[in-house]
């Protein structure tokens, strides 16, 4: 069966890239093993300004509008809301954080993303804010599981989804590219952290990291905001919240742990000591982080018919729409990829000469 693109993996990267290519008239097949992936576990948080020093994410002025527009179009198509924009209250954990925030407030480049600072004397019920807090604007979260579910049903209805285990060794390069009964122009790997063990892309410097999150019921009156207190809290309903996330580079499995649960509950208790919670669910996933914190996009140096679209780490909900459009431009029109994401940046290290 001839197709334009065979996409391996139906996480957020594979799903949105497949959608983009289908919208551009391409014939696509998605192969997925049907097991829960990191995208389904992810909170889908979008936060333009991060870190102790309140640094604006690279290219946020391009990435954020593209993501919002993309999820709006998907919502219109599926008649279902996927992205919730909700202000974030960043609770300062020290005077130094407050000073860094004030410095950013004085920078015009941050005016669209940061609101006013609230001094430590003004409290919020159920929350401890000894150093005050700042409102961050244009923050929100993507409901990753619903969007992936809708896209899966769409792909199935179009006959372009196949539930199967994919083995690298089944790829035939000569006389033409082939996998089982499918003859694609290109095979694109969107397999998350599993790509670090791929025969094609294991040379890329992945730095995968396990993350665990909790879903909790509560009886308090929390503000209708995302909270950031070193960890994050997302209000799902007026009685249900999600908190996360841990960061573990050593135990790269999807087993949930008591250590992560206790850590997340303890840090929540520090900012909301009177909040009574009940554990509903605990999940673990492995983020496909990269050594230089930039995505891995592009073509294998010796086999350009094999490509990769991966390495979005914890920022997939923000980055994938814009980068997916750029990669589609490259795949279909030979447009140059942004150097910061192009895997050519690692060719010389692993393929000298």
C-alpha positions as CSV (number, residue, x, y, z in Angstrom):
1,X,0.0,0.0,0.0
2,X,1.7,3.3,-1.1
3,X,1.4,6.2,1.3
4,X,3.1,9.5,1.7
5,X,4.1,9.2,5.4
6,X,4.2,6.3,7.9
7,X,4.2,7.9,11.4
8,X,5.3,5.7,14.3
9,X,3.6,6.6,17.6
10,X,0.3,8.3,18.4
11,X,1.4,10.5,21.2
12,X,0.9,14.3,20.9
13,X,3.8,14.7,18.5
14,X,2.7,11.9,16.1
15,X,-1.0,12.8,16.3
16,X,-0.6,16.6,15.6
17,X,2.0,16.0,12.8
18,X,-0.4,13.4,11.2
19,X,-3.3,15.8,11.5
20,X,-1.2,18.6,9.9
21,X,-0.1,16.4,7.0
22,X,-3.6,15.1,6.4
23,X,-5.0,18.7,6.3
24,X,-2.4,19.3,3.6
25,X,-3.7,16.5,1.5
26,X,-1.2,13.8,2.4
27,X,-1.9,10.1,2.7
28,X,-0.7,9.1,6.2
29,X,-0.7,5.9,8.2
30,X,-0.1,6.0,12.0
31,X,1.3,2.9,13.8
32,X,0.7,2.7,17.5
33,X,0.9,-0.1,20.1
34,X,-2.1,1.2,22.0
35,X,-0.4,1.4,25.3
36,X,-0.6,4.5,27.4
37,X,2.0,7.0,26.4
38,X,3.6,10.0,28.2
39,X,1.3,12.5,26.3
40,X,-1.8,10.8,27.9
41,X,-0.3,11.2,31.4
42,X,1.0,14.7,30.9
43,X,-0.8,17.7,32.4
44,X,-0.5,19.6,29.2
45,X,0.5,22.7,31.0
46,X,1.4,25.8,29.0
47,X,3.4,28.4,30.9
48,X,5.3,31.2,28.9
49,X,7.5,32.3,31.9
50,X,9.3,29.7,33.9
51,X,12.1,29.1,36.4
52,X,13.4,30.9,39.5
53,X,14.4,33.9,37.4
54,X,11.1,34.1,35.5
55,X,12.6,33.6,32.0
56,X,10.4,33.9,28.9
57,X,10.5,30.7,26.9
58,X,12.4,30.8,23.6
59,X,10.2,31.8,20.7
60,X,7.1,32.1,22.9
61,X,5.8,34.9,20.8
62,X,5.6,32.4,17.9
63,X,4.8,29.2,19.8
64,X,1.9,30.4,21.9
65,X,-0.3,31.9,19.2
66,X,0.3,28.9,17.0
67,X,-0.7,26.5,19.9
68,X,-3.8,28.4,20.7
69,X,-4.9,28.6,17.1
70,X,-4.3,25.0,16.6
71,X,-6.2,23.8,19.6
72,X,-9.0,26.2,18.7
73,X,-9.3,24.6,15.2
74,X,-9.3,21.1,16.7
75,X,-12.0,22.1,19.2
76,X,-14.1,23.5,16.3
77,X,-13.7,20.4,14.3
78,X,-14.5,17.9,17.1
79,X,-17.0,20.2,18.8
80,X,-15.2,19.7,22.1
81,X,-13.1,22.0,24.2
82,X,-9.5,20.9,24.6
83,X,-7.6,23.9,25.8
84,X,-8.4,25.9,29.0
85,X,-6.7,29.3,29.4
86,X,-6.5,30.1,33.0
87,X,-4.3,32.6,34.9
88,X,-1.5,31.2,37.1
89,X,-0.7,32.4,40.5
90,X,3.1,32.0,41.0
91,X,3.6,31.8,44.8
92,X,7.0,33.2,45.7
93,X,9.2,30.9,47.9
94,X,11.7,33.6,48.8
95,X,12.4,37.3,48.7
96,X,14.8,36.6,45.8
97,X,12.0,35.2,43.6
98,X,9.9,38.3,44.4
99,X,12.8,40.6,43.3
100,X,13.3,38.6,40.0
101,X,9.6,39.0,39.3
102,X,9.7,42.7,39.9
103,X,12.7,43.0,37.5
104,X,10.7,41.2,34.8
105,X,7.7,43.5,35.4
106,X,9.9,46.4,34.5
107,X,10.8,44.8,31.1
108,X,8.4,45.6,28.3
109,X,9.0,42.2,26.7
110,X,7.2,40.6,29.6
111,X,4.1,42.8,29.8
112,X,1.9,40.4,28.0
113,X,2.7,37.5,30.3
114,X,3.0,39.0,33.8
115,X,0.4,40.7,35.9
116,X,0.7,42.6,39.2
117,X,2.6,41.4,42.3
118,X,0.5,40.9,45.4
119,X,2.5,41.6,48.6
120,X,2.9,39.1,51.4
121,X,0.3,40.9,53.6
122,X,-2.6,39.9,51.3
123,X,-3.6,36.3,51.8
124,X,-5.7,33.8,49.9
125,X,-7.9,31.4,51.8
126,X,-6.3,28.0,52.3
127,X,-3.0,29.2,50.9
128,X,0.2,30.2,52.6
129,X,1.9,33.1,50.7
130,X,4.5,34.5,53.1
131,X,6.5,36.2,50.3
132,X,3.5,37.2,48.2
133,X,2.8,36.1,44.6
134,X,2.4,37.3,41.0
135,X,-0.3,36.5,38.4
136,X,1.0,35.1,35.2
137,X,-1.0,35.6,32.1
138,X,-1.7,33.5,29.0
139,X,-1.1,30.3,30.9
140,X,-3.4,27.3,30.5
141,X,-3.5,23.5,30.0
142,X,-4.4,21.1,27.2
143,X,-6.6,18.1,28.0
144,X,-4.2,15.7,26.3
145,X,-6.1,12.5,26.8
146,X,-9.4,13.8,25.2
147,X,-7.6,15.4,22.2
148,X,-5.6,12.2,21.6
149,X,-8.8,10.1,21.9
150,X,-10.6,12.3,19.4
151,X,-7.7,12.2,16.9
152,X,-7.4,8.4,17.3
153,X,-11.1,8.0,16.4
154,X,-10.6,10.4,13.4
155,X,-7.6,8.4,12.2
156,X,-9.5,5.1,12.6
157,X,-12.5,6.5,10.7
158,X,-10.2,7.5,7.8
159,X,-8.6,4.1,7.8
160,X,-5.1,5.5,8.6
161,X,-4.6,4.1,12.1
162,X,-3.1,0.7,12.7
163,X,-2.8,-1.0,16.1
164,X,0.5,-2.9,15.9
165,X,3.9,-3.4,17.5
166,X,6.6,-1.7,15.5
167,X,10.0,-3.3,15.1
168,X,12.8,-1.3,13.5
169,X,14.1,-4.6,12.0
170,X,11.0,-4.8,9.8
171,X,12.0,-1.7,7.8
172,X,13.2,-2.5,4.3
173,X,15.3,0.2,2.7
174,X,16.0,-1.5,-0.7
175,X,14.9,-1.5,-3.5
176,X,12.4,1.0,-1.9
177,X,11.3,2.0,1.6
178,X,8.8,-0.5,3.0
179,X,7.3,-1.7,6.3
180,X,5.3,-4.9,6.0
181,X,2.6,-4.1,3.4
182,X,3.1,-0.3,3.5
183,X,5.4,1.5,1.0
184,X,5.8,5.1,2.4
185,X,7.8,8.0,0.9
186,X,9.1,8.5,4.5
187,X,8.9,6.9,7.9
188,X,8.8,9.4,10.8
189,X,9.5,8.3,14.3
190,X,7.4,10.0,17.0
191,X,8.1,7.5,19.7
192,X,9.0,9.7,22.7
193,X,11.7,8.4,25.0
194,X,11.7,5.0,23.2
195,X,13.7,6.7,20.3
196,X,16.7,6.7,22.6
197,X,16.9,2.9,22.0
198,X,16.1,3.1,18.3
199,X,18.6,1.7,15.7
200,X,18.1,5.0,13.8
201,X,18.2,7.7,16.4
202,X,19.9,6.3,19.5
203,X,22.8,8.6,18.7
204,X,20.8,11.7,19.6
205,X,21.5,13.0,23.1
206,X,18.2,12.2,24.8
207,X,17.9,12.8,28.5
208,X,14.6,11.2,29.4
209,X,13.0,12.0,32.8
210,X,10.2,10.2,34.7
211,X,7.5,12.4,36.1
212,X,4.6,11.5,38.4
213,X,1.4,13.4,39.0
214,X,-1.6,13.0,41.4
215,X,-5.3,13.7,40.9
216,X,-6.9,14.6,44.2
217,X,-10.4,15.4,45.6
218,X,-10.5,18.2,48.1
219,X,-13.0,20.0,50.3
220,X,-11.5,23.5,50.4
221,X,-12.2,26.7,48.5
222,X,-9.2,27.1,46.3
223,X,-9.0,30.0,43.8
224,X,-9.9,29.2,40.2
225,X,-6.3,29.6,39.1
226,X,-3.4,27.4,38.2
227,X,-0.9,27.5,41.1
228,X,2.8,27.3,40.8
229,X,4.8,26.8,44.0
230,X,7.8,25.0,42.7
231,X,5.3,22.3,41.7
232,X,2.0,23.1,39.9
233,X,-1.6,22.7,40.8
234,X,-4.4,22.6,38.1
235,X,-8.0,23.0,39.3
236,X,-10.0,20.4,37.2
237,X,-13.3,21.1,38.9
238,X,-14.3,23.0,42.1
239,X,-13.6,19.8,44.1
240,X,-10.9,18.1,42.1
241,X,-7.3,19.1,41.4
242,X,-4.2,17.7,39.7
243,X,-0.7,18.3,41.1
244,X,2.8,17.5,39.9
245,X,5.3,16.8,38.8
246,X,8.3,14.9,40.0
247,X,11.5,14.7,38.0
248,X,13.6,11.5,38.0
249,X,16.3,10.7,35.5
250,X,17.3,7.4,37.2
251,X,14.2,5.2,37.5
252,X,13.0,5.3,33.9
253,X,9.9,3.2,34.2
254,X,6.1,4.0,34.5
255,X,5.7,2.5,38.0
256,X,4.1,4.9,40.5
257,X,6.0,5.3,43.8
258,X,5.2,6.1,47.4
259,X,8.2,8.4,47.4
260,X,6.7,10.6,44.6
261,X,3.2,10.6,46.2
262,X,4.6,11.6,49.6
263,X,6.7,14.4,48.1
264,X,3.9,15.9,46.1
265,X,1.5,15.8,49.0
266,X,4.1,17.3,51.4
267,X,4.9,20.2,49.1
268,X,1.1,20.8,48.6
269,X,0.7,20.8,52.4
270,X,3.4,23.5,52.8
271,X,1.3,26.0,50.8
272,X,-2.1,24.7,51.8
273,X,-1.8,23.2,55.3
274,X,-5.5,23.2,56.0
275,X,-6.6,21.6,52.7
276,X,-8.0,18.1,53.1
277,X,-7.4,15.9,50.1
278,X,-8.2,12.3,49.0
279,X,-6.1,10.6,46.4
280,X,-8.0,9.6,43.3
281,X,-5.3,8.6,40.9
282,X,-1.5,8.5,40.5
283,X,0.2,8.3,37.1
284,X,3.7,8.2,35.8
285,X,5.2,8.9,32.4
286,X,8.6,9.4,30.8
287,X,9.3,12.7,29.2
288,X,11.5,12.7,26.0
289,X,13.8,15.5,27.2
290,X,16.9,16.4,25.3
291,X,20.4,17.4,26.4
292,X,20.2,20.9,24.9
293,X,16.4,21.3,25.7
294,X,15.5,21.7,22.1
295,X,13.5,19.3,20.0
296,X,14.9,16.7,17.7
297,X,13.5,17.2,14.2
298,X,14.9,16.1,10.8
299,X,16.3,13.4,8.6
300,X,18.8,10.6,9.2
301,X,22.1,11.7,7.8
302,X,22.6,8.4,5.8
303,X,19.0,7.5,5.2
304,X,17.0,10.7,4.7
305,X,13.8,8.7,4.0
306,X,13.9,8.0,7.8
307,X,12.9,11.0,9.9
308,X,12.3,12.0,13.5
309,X,9.9,14.4,15.2
310,X,10.6,14.1,18.9
311,X,12.2,15.5,22.0
312,X,9.7,18.0,23.2
313,X,10.1,17.1,26.9
314,X,7.6,18.8,29.2
315,X,6.7,21.5,26.6
316,X,5.0,19.4,24.0
317,X,1.6,21.1,24.3
318,X,3.2,24.5,23.6
319,X,5.8,23.5,21.0
320,X,4.4,20.8,18.9
321,X,1.8,22.8,16.9
322,X,4.3,25.4,15.6
323,X,7.1,22.9,15.0
324,X,4.7,20.5,13.3
325,X,3.9,23.2,10.8
326,X,7.5,23.9,10.2
327,X,8.3,20.2,9.7
328,X,5.4,19.8,7.3
329,X,6.8,22.7,5.3
330,X,10.1,20.9,5.2
331,X,8.6,17.5,4.3
332,X,6.4,18.9,1.5
333,X,8.2,21.9,0.2
334,X,11.9,21.4,1.3
335,X,11.7,24.5,3.5
336,X,14.7,24.7,5.9
337,X,14.1,23.6,9.5
338,X,15.0,26.0,12.3
339,X,18.6,25.3,13.2
340,X,17.8,25.1,16.9
341,X,15.7,21.9,16.4
342,X,17.3,20.4,13.3
343,X,19.2,17.2,14.2
344,X,22.0,18.3,11.9
345,X,23.4,20.1,14.9
346,X,24.4,16.6,16.2
347,X,25.6,15.1,12.9
348,X,29.3,16.1,13.2
349,X,29.6,14.6,16.7
350,X,28.3,11.2,15.7
351,X,29.0,11.1,12.0
352,X,32.3,12.9,11.5
353,X,33.3,13.5,7.9
